[in-house]
Structure formats: C-alpha cells, structure tokens
C-alpha cells in the first residue's frame, strides 16, 4: 500500500482548508468570489470532499449554479488561471 500523507499532502490539505474558509467568508458577506469570468458567483453554500468532478469543493451560488473545484496549491487568478 502506498503512502497517502506526508508533508506535501499536509500542505495541500492546509491550502484546501484556506480556500474553503475563503469561500465561506463570501457566503457570509454575500460578495462574489470572482472565480468565474462574466458570471455572478455569489455563493450560498460550500461543501468539501464531495466526490464530484472537482472533488475538493462544491460551491452552490445564489442563482443555483454549481461550481466544482479541484484545489491546487500555486494556482492564482489572472489570465493563466484558465489555461
């Protein structure tokens, strides 16, 4: 059986937790995440470890849009986010 944890995994888990916390702040403040271009992405609920296509986070927006997120450390906003 392979290893499933270690310093690299711990760093990823911490980054995932920070991303979930950020999304929850947007739920509480009613502010858009600005993760999607030209789409209103004001979250109303956030789930983690969903087993869905993104697996790490599922965000349900006020308009019913569902966003699946695979969180990766080192990604950032800007034009390369979509490449």
GROMACS .gro file of N, CA, C and O in nm:
model
  332
    1UNK      N    1   0.085  -0.117   0.000
    1UNK     CA    2   0.000   0.000   0.000
    1UNK      C    3   0.089   0.124   0.000
    1UNK      O    4   0.186   0.131   0.075
    2UNK      N    5   0.058   0.222  -0.086
    2UNK     CA    6   0.136   0.345  -0.094
    2UNK      C    7   0.105   0.443   0.017
    2UNK      O    8   0.007   0.428   0.090
    3UNK      N    9   0.190   0.540   0.028
    3UNK     CA   10   0.169   0.644   0.129
    3UNK      C   11   0.066   0.744   0.077
    3UNK      O   12   0.068   0.781  -0.039
    4UNK      N   13  -0.020   0.789   0.163
    4UNK     CA   14  -0.122   0.886   0.122
    4UNK      C   15  -0.111   1.017   0.198
    4UNK      O   16  -0.196   1.103   0.184
    5UNK      N   17  -0.010   1.029   0.278
    5UNK     CA   18   0.005   1.152   0.356
    5UNK      C   19   0.153   1.181   0.371
    5UNK      O   20   0.237   1.098   0.346
    6UNK      N   21   0.180   1.299   0.415
    6UNK     CA   22   0.317   1.344   0.435
    6UNK      C   23   0.319   1.494   0.426
    6UNK      O   24   0.215   1.559   0.423
    7UNK      N   25   0.439   1.551   0.421
    7UNK     CA   26   0.449   1.697   0.421
    7UNK      C   27   0.382   1.759   0.299
    7UNK      O   28   0.318   1.863   0.309
    8UNK      N   29   0.395   1.696   0.182
    8UNK     CA   30   0.331   1.751   0.061
    8UNK      C   31   0.179   1.745   0.074
    8UNK      O   32   0.109   1.841   0.040
    9UNK      N   33   0.128   1.633   0.122
    9UNK     CA   34  -0.018   1.621   0.140
    9UNK      C   35  -0.068   1.721   0.243
    9UNK      O   36  -0.172   1.783   0.224
   10UNK      N   37   0.006   1.736   0.352
   10UNK     CA   38  -0.036   1.830   0.456
   10UNK      C   39  -0.044   1.972   0.402
   10UNK      O   40  -0.138   2.046   0.433
   11UNK      N   41   0.050   2.011   0.320
   11UNK     CA   42   0.047   2.144   0.259
   11UNK      C   43  -0.075   2.162   0.171
   11UNK      O   44  -0.139   2.266   0.171
   12UNK      N   45  -0.110   2.056   0.097
   12UNK     CA   46  -0.228   2.062   0.013
   12UNK      C   47  -0.356   2.070   0.094
   12UNK      O   48  -0.448   2.144   0.059
   13UNK      N   49  -0.362   1.995   0.204
   13UNK     CA   50  -0.480   1.999   0.290
   13UNK      C   51  -0.498   2.137   0.351
   13UNK      O   52  -0.609   2.188   0.362
   14UNK      N   53  -0.387   2.198   0.393
   14UNK     CA   54  -0.395   2.333   0.451
   14UNK      C   55  -0.442   2.434   0.347
   14UNK      O   56  -0.523   2.521   0.378
   15UNK      N   57  -0.394   2.420   0.225
   15UNK     CA   58  -0.436   2.512   0.119
   15UNK      C   59  -0.583   2.492   0.088
   15UNK      O   60  -0.658   2.588   0.069
   16UNK      N   61  -0.627   2.367   0.086
   16UNK     CA   62  -0.768   2.338   0.062
   16UNK      C   63  -0.855   2.398   0.172
   16UNK      O   64  -0.958   2.459   0.145
   17UNK      N   65  -0.814   2.384   0.296
   17UNK     CA   66  -0.890   2.440   0.409
   17UNK      C   67  -0.897   2.592   0.400
   17UNK      O   68  -1.002   2.651   0.426
   18UNK      N   69  -0.787   2.655   0.360
   18UNK     CA   70  -0.786   2.801   0.346
   18UNK      C   71  -0.880   2.845   0.234
   18UNK      O   72  -0.950   2.946   0.247
   19UNK      N   73  -0.885   2.769   0.125
   19UNK     CA   74  -0.974   2.803   0.013
   19UNK      C   75  -1.120   2.787   0.053
   19UNK      O   76  -1.204   2.871   0.020
   20UNK      N   77  -1.151   2.683   0.129
   20UNK     CA   78  -1.288   2.664   0.179
   20UNK      C   79  -1.326   2.777   0.273
   20UNK      O   80  -1.437   2.832   0.264
   21UNK      N   81  -1.235   2.816   0.361
   21UNK     CA   82  -1.262   2.927   0.454
   21UNK      C   83  -1.288   3.055   0.377
   21UNK      O   84  -1.381   3.131   0.410
   22UNK      N   85  -1.211   3.080   0.274
   22UNK     CA   86  -1.232   3.200   0.191
   22UNK      C   87  -1.370   3.198   0.127
   22UNK      O   88  -1.442   3.299   0.128
   23UNK      N   89  -1.410   3.083   0.075
   23UNK     CA   90  -1.543   3.071   0.013
   23UNK      C   91  -1.652   3.098   0.116
   23UNK      O   92  -1.752   3.165   0.087
   24UNK      N   93  -1.636   3.046   0.239
   24UNK     CA   94  -1.735   3.069   0.345
   24UNK      C   95  -1.745   3.217   0.381
   24UNK      O   96  -1.855   3.266   0.410
   25UNK      N   97  -1.635   3.288   0.379
   25UNK     CA   98  -1.640   3.433   0.406
   25UNK      C   99  -1.729   3.501   0.302
   25UNK      O  100  -1.808   3.589   0.335
   26UNK      N  101  -1.720   3.457   0.177
   26UNK     CA  102  -1.804   3.514   0.072
   26UNK      C  103  -1.951   3.477   0.091
   26UNK      O  104  -2.038   3.556   0.056
   27UNK      N  105  -1.977   3.359   0.146
   27UNK     CA  106  -2.116   3.323   0.179
   27UNK      C  107  -2.169   3.421   0.284
   27UNK      O  108  -2.278   3.476   0.271
   28UNK      N  109  -2.090   3.443   0.388
   28UNK     CA  110  -2.135   3.528   0.498
   28UNK      C  111  -2.149   3.675   0.459
   28UNK      O  112  -2.237   3.744   0.509
   29UNK      N  113  -2.063   3.723   0.370
   29UNK     CA  114  -2.067   3.865   0.331
   29UNK      C  115  -2.153   3.890   0.208
   29UNK      O  116  -2.182   4.006   0.176
   30UNK      N  117  -2.192   3.783   0.137
   30UNK     CA  118  -2.274   3.800   0.017
   30UNK      C  119  -2.199   3.861  -0.100
   30UNK      O  120  -2.260   3.915  -0.191
   31UNK      N  121  -2.066   3.847  -0.100
   31UNK     CA  122  -1.983   3.903  -0.207
   31UNK      C  123  -1.949   3.795  -0.309
   31UNK      O  124  -1.931   3.679  -0.273
   32UNK      N  125  -1.937   3.833  -0.437
   32UNK     CA  126  -1.900   3.733  -0.538
   32UNK      C  127  -1.757   3.684  -0.517
   32UNK      O  128  -1.671   3.758  -0.469
   33UNK      N  129  -1.732   3.560  -0.554
   33UNK     CA  130  -1.598   3.504  -0.546
   33UNK      C  131  -1.507   3.560  -0.654
   33UNK      O  132  -1.387   3.567  -0.636
   34UNK      N  133  -1.565   3.596  -0.768
   34UNK     CA  134  -1.489   3.639  -0.886
   34UNK      C  135  -1.395   3.529  -0.936
   34UNK      O  136  -1.286   3.556  -0.983
   35UNK      N  137  -1.439   3.405  -0.923
   35UNK     CA  138  -1.363   3.292  -0.976
   35UNK      C  139  -1.401   3.263  -1.120
   35UNK      O  140  -1.326   3.199  -1.192
   36UNK      N  141  -1.518   3.307  -1.162
   36UNK     CA  142  -1.567   3.280  -1.298
   36UNK      C  143  -1.580   3.410  -1.374
   36UNK      O  144  -1.634   3.508  -1.324
   37UNK      N  145  -1.535   3.408  -1.497
   37UNK     CA  146  -1.545   3.527  -1.581
   37UNK      C  147  -1.689   3.554  -1.619
   37UNK      O  148  -1.761   3.465  -1.664
   38UNK      N  149  -1.729   3.678  -1.602
   38UNK     CA  150  -1.858   3.727  -1.651
   38UNK      C  151  -1.979   3.650  -1.599
   38UNK      O  152  -2.084   3.650  -1.662
   39UNK      N  153  -1.965   3.582  -1.487
   39UNK     CA  154  -2.078   3.510  -1.428
   39UNK      C  155  -2.091   3.552  -1.282
   39UNK      O  156  -1.992   3.567  -1.212
   40UNK      N  157  -2.215   3.569  -1.237
   40UNK     CA  158  -2.233   3.603  -1.096
   40UNK      C  159  -2.207   3.478  -1.010
   40UNK      O  160  -2.277   3.379  -1.022
   41UNK      N  161  -2.102   3.483  -0.930
   41UNK     CA  162  -2.068   3.367  -0.849
   41UNK      C  163  -2.072   3.401  -0.699
   41UNK      O  164  -1.977   3.383  -0.627
   42UNK      N  165  -2.189   3.450  -0.657
   42UNK     CA  166  -2.211   3.477  -0.515
   42UNK      C  167  -2.254   3.346  -0.451
   42UNK      O  168  -2.362   3.294  -0.481
   43UNK      N  169  -2.172   3.288  -0.363
   43UNK     CA  170  -2.205   3.157  -0.308
   43UNK      C  171  -2.311   3.164  -0.199
   43UNK      O  172  -2.319   3.261  -0.125
   44UNK      N  173  -2.392   3.059  -0.193
   44UNK     CA  174  -2.488   3.047  -0.083
   44UNK      C  175  -2.455   2.928   0.006
   44UNK      O  176  -2.499   2.919   0.119
   45UNK      N  177  -2.377   2.832  -0.048
   45UNK     CA  178  -2.333   2.719   0.033
   45UNK      C  179  -2.204   2.661  -0.024
   45UNK      O  180  -2.176   2.676  -0.142
   46UNK      N  181  -2.128   2.597   0.064
   46UNK     CA  182  -2.000   2.538   0.027
   46UNK      C  183  -1.992   2.399   0.089
   46UNK      O  184  -2.027   2.382   0.205
   47UNK      N  185  -1.949   2.302   0.010
   47UNK     CA  186  -1.929   2.166   0.060
   47UNK      C  187  -1.785   2.126   0.030
   47UNK      O  188  -1.727   2.173  -0.068
   48UNK      N  189  -1.730   2.036   0.111
   48UNK     CA  190  -1.595   1.988   0.084
   48UNK      C  191  -1.594   1.837   0.066
   48UNK      O  192  -1.684   1.767   0.112
   49UNK      N  193  -1.490   1.788  -0.003
   49UNK     CA  194  -1.473   1.644  -0.030
   49UNK      C  195  -1.603   1.582  -0.079
   49UNK      O  196  -1.660   1.493  -0.018
   50UNK      N  197  -1.647   1.630  -0.195
   50UNK     CA  198  -1.780   1.595  -0.246
   50UNK      C  199  -1.784   1.464  -0.324
   50UNK      O  200  -1.891   1.408  -0.342
   51UNK      N  201  -1.671   1.419  -0.375
   51UNK     CA  202  -1.671   1.302  -0.461
   51UNK      C  203  -1.715   1.334  -0.602
   51UNK      O  204  -1.724   1.247  -0.686
   52UNK      N  205  -1.745   1.461  -0.628
   52UNK     CA  206  -1.787   1.505  -0.761
   52UNK      C  207  -1.668   1.528  -0.853
   52UNK      O  208  -1.555   1.495  -0.819
   53UNK      N  209  -1.693   1.588  -0.969
   53UNK     CA  210  -1.586   1.609  -1.067
   53UNK      C  211  -1.469   1.692  -1.013
   53UNK      O  212  -1.355   1.666  -1.047
   54UNK      N  213  -1.498   1.791  -0.930
   54UNK     CA  214  -1.391   1.871  -0.873
   54UNK      C  215  -1.338   1.810  -0.746
   54UNK      O  216  -1.223   1.827  -0.710
   55UNK      N  217  -1.423   1.740  -0.676
   55UNK     CA  218  -1.393   1.663  -0.555
   55UNK      C  219  -1.363   1.747  -0.431
   55UNK      O  220  -1.416   1.720  -0.326
   56UNK      N  221  -1.278   1.847  -0.442
   56UNK     CA  222  -1.235   1.919  -0.322
   56UNK      C  223  -1.343   2.012  -0.267
   56UNK      O  224  -1.367   2.014  -0.147
   57UNK      N  225  -1.403   2.090  -0.353
   57UNK     CA  226  -1.503   2.188  -0.308
   57UNK      C  227  -1.618   2.194  -0.409
   57UNK      O  228  -1.594   2.192  -0.529
   58UNK      N  229  -1.739   2.203  -0.359
   58UNK     CA  230  -1.855   2.235  -0.442
   58UNK      C  231  -1.915   2.362  -0.386
   58UNK      O  232  -1.944   2.371  -0.267
   59UNK      N  233  -1.931   2.462  -0.471
   59UNK     CA  234  -1.993   2.589  -0.434
   59UNK      C  235  -2.126   2.596  -0.505
   59UNK      O  236  -2.133   2.575  -0.627
   60UNK      N  237  -2.233   2.624  -0.432
   60UNK     CA  238  -2.363   2.647  -0.492
   60UNK      C  239  -2.389   2.796  -0.481
   60UNK      O  240  -2.387   2.853  -0.371
   61UNK      N  241  -2.410   2.860  -0.596
   61UNK     CA  242  -2.430   3.005  -0.599
   61UNK      C  243  -2.577   3.040  -0.577
   61UNK      O  244  -2.665   2.954  -0.586
   62UNK      N  245  -2.601   3.165  -0.549
   62UNK     CA  246  -2.739   3.212  -0.524
   62UNK      C  247  -2.833   3.182  -0.639
   62UNK      O  248  -2.950   3.157  -0.619
   63UNK      N  249  -2.780   3.187  -0.763
   63UNK     CA  250  -2.865   3.163  -0.880
   63UNK      C  251  -2.880   3.014  -0.911
   63UNK      O  252  -2.941   2.976  -1.010
   64UNK      N  253  -2.823   2.926  -0.827
   64UNK     CA  254  -2.833   2.783  -0.846
   64UNK      C  255  -2.716   2.720  -0.920
   64UNK      O  256  -2.706   2.598  -0.928
   65UNK      N  257  -2.628   2.802  -0.976
   65UNK     CA  258  -2.511   2.750  -1.045
   65UNK      C  259  -2.425   2.671  -0.946
   65UNK      O  260  -2.404   2.714  -0.834
   66UNK      N  261  -2.378   2.556  -0.990
   66UNK     CA  262  -2.289   2.474  -0.907
   66UNK      C  263  -2.150   2.478  -0.968
   66UNK      O  264  -2.134   2.458  -1.089
   67UNK      N  265  -2.052   2.500  -0.883
   67UNK     CA  266  -1.913   2.507  -0.926
   67UNK      C  267  -1.837   2.397  -0.854
   67UNK      O  268  -1.838   2.390  -0.731
   68UNK      N  269  -1.771   2.309  -0.929
   68UNK     CA  270  -1.686   2.205  -0.872
   68UNK      C  271  -1.542   2.253  -0.883
   68UNK      O  272  -1.500   2.299  -0.989
   69UNK      N  273  -1.468   2.242  -0.774
   69UNK     CA  274  -1.332   2.295  -0.770
   69UNK      C  275  -1.235   2.187  -0.726
   69UNK      O  276  -1.257   2.119  -0.626
   70UNK      N  277  -1.128   2.172  -0.802
   70UNK     CA  278  -1.014   2.092  -0.761
   70UNK      C  279  -0.907   2.191  -0.718
   70UNK      O  280  -0.854   2.264  -0.801
   71UNK      N  281  -0.879   2.198  -0.591
   71UNK     CA  282  -0.788   2.298  -0.536
   71UNK      C  283  -0.644   2.251  -0.556
   71UNK      O  284  -0.609   2.139  -0.523
   72UNK      N  285  -0.563   2.341  -0.610
   72UNK     CA  286  -0.421   2.312  -0.630
   72UNK      C  287  -0.339   2.427  -0.575
   72UNK      O  288  -0.361   2.543  -0.611
   73UNK      N  289  -0.245   2.396  -0.490
   73UNK     CA  290  -0.155   2.497  -0.437
   73UNK      C  291  -0.073   2.556  -0.551
   73UNK      O  292  -0.028   2.485  -0.639
   74UNK      N  293  -0.058   2.686  -0.549
   74UNK     CA  294   0.021   2.753  -0.651
   74UNK      C  295  -0.062   2.816  -0.762
   74UNK      O  296  -0.011   2.896  -0.838
   75UNK      N  297  -0.190   2.781  -0.773
   75UNK     CA  298  -0.275   2.846  -0.872
   75UNK      C  299  -0.312   2.985  -0.822
   75UNK      O  300  -0.325   3.008  -0.702
   76UNK      N  301  -0.330   3.075  -0.913
   76UNK     CA  302  -0.369   3.210  -0.876
   76UNK      C  303  -0.458   3.267  -0.984
   76UNK      O  304  -0.471   3.210  -1.092
   77UNK      N  305  -0.519   3.381  -0.955
   77UNK     CA  306  -0.605   3.447  -1.052
   77UNK      C  307  -0.523   3.504  -1.167
   77UNK      O  308  -0.400   3.501  -1.166
   78UNK      N  309  -0.592   3.553  -1.264
   78UNK     CA  310  -0.524   3.613  -1.378
   78UNK      C  311  -0.547   3.530  -1.504
   78UNK      O  312  -0.614   3.427  -1.501
   79UNK      N  313  -0.488   3.573  -1.613
   79UNK     CA  314  -0.514   3.508  -1.743
   79UNK      C  315  -0.470   3.362  -1.749
   79UNK      O  316  -0.530   3.283  -1.819
   80UNK      N  317  -0.371   3.322  -1.674
   80UNK     CA  318  -0.322   3.183  -1.680
   80UNK      C  319  -0.411   3.087  -1.601
   80UNK      O  320  -0.395   2.966  -1.612
   81UNK      N  321  -0.501   3.139  -1.519
   81UNK     CA  322  -0.588   3.053  -1.439
   81UNK      C  323  -0.668   2.959  -1.528
   81UNK      O  324  -0.703   2.849  -1.488
   82UNK      N  325  -0.700   3.002  -1.648
   82UNK     CA  326  -0.787   2.925  -1.737
   82UNK      C  327  -0.711   2.837  -1.834
   82UNK      O  328  -0.770   2.762  -1.906
   83UNK      N  329  -0.579   2.847  -1.837
   83UNK     CA  330  -0.501   2.774  -1.937
   83UNK      C  331  -0.463   2.635  -1.898
   83UNK      O  332  -0.480   2.582  -1.797
   0.00000   0.00000   0.00000
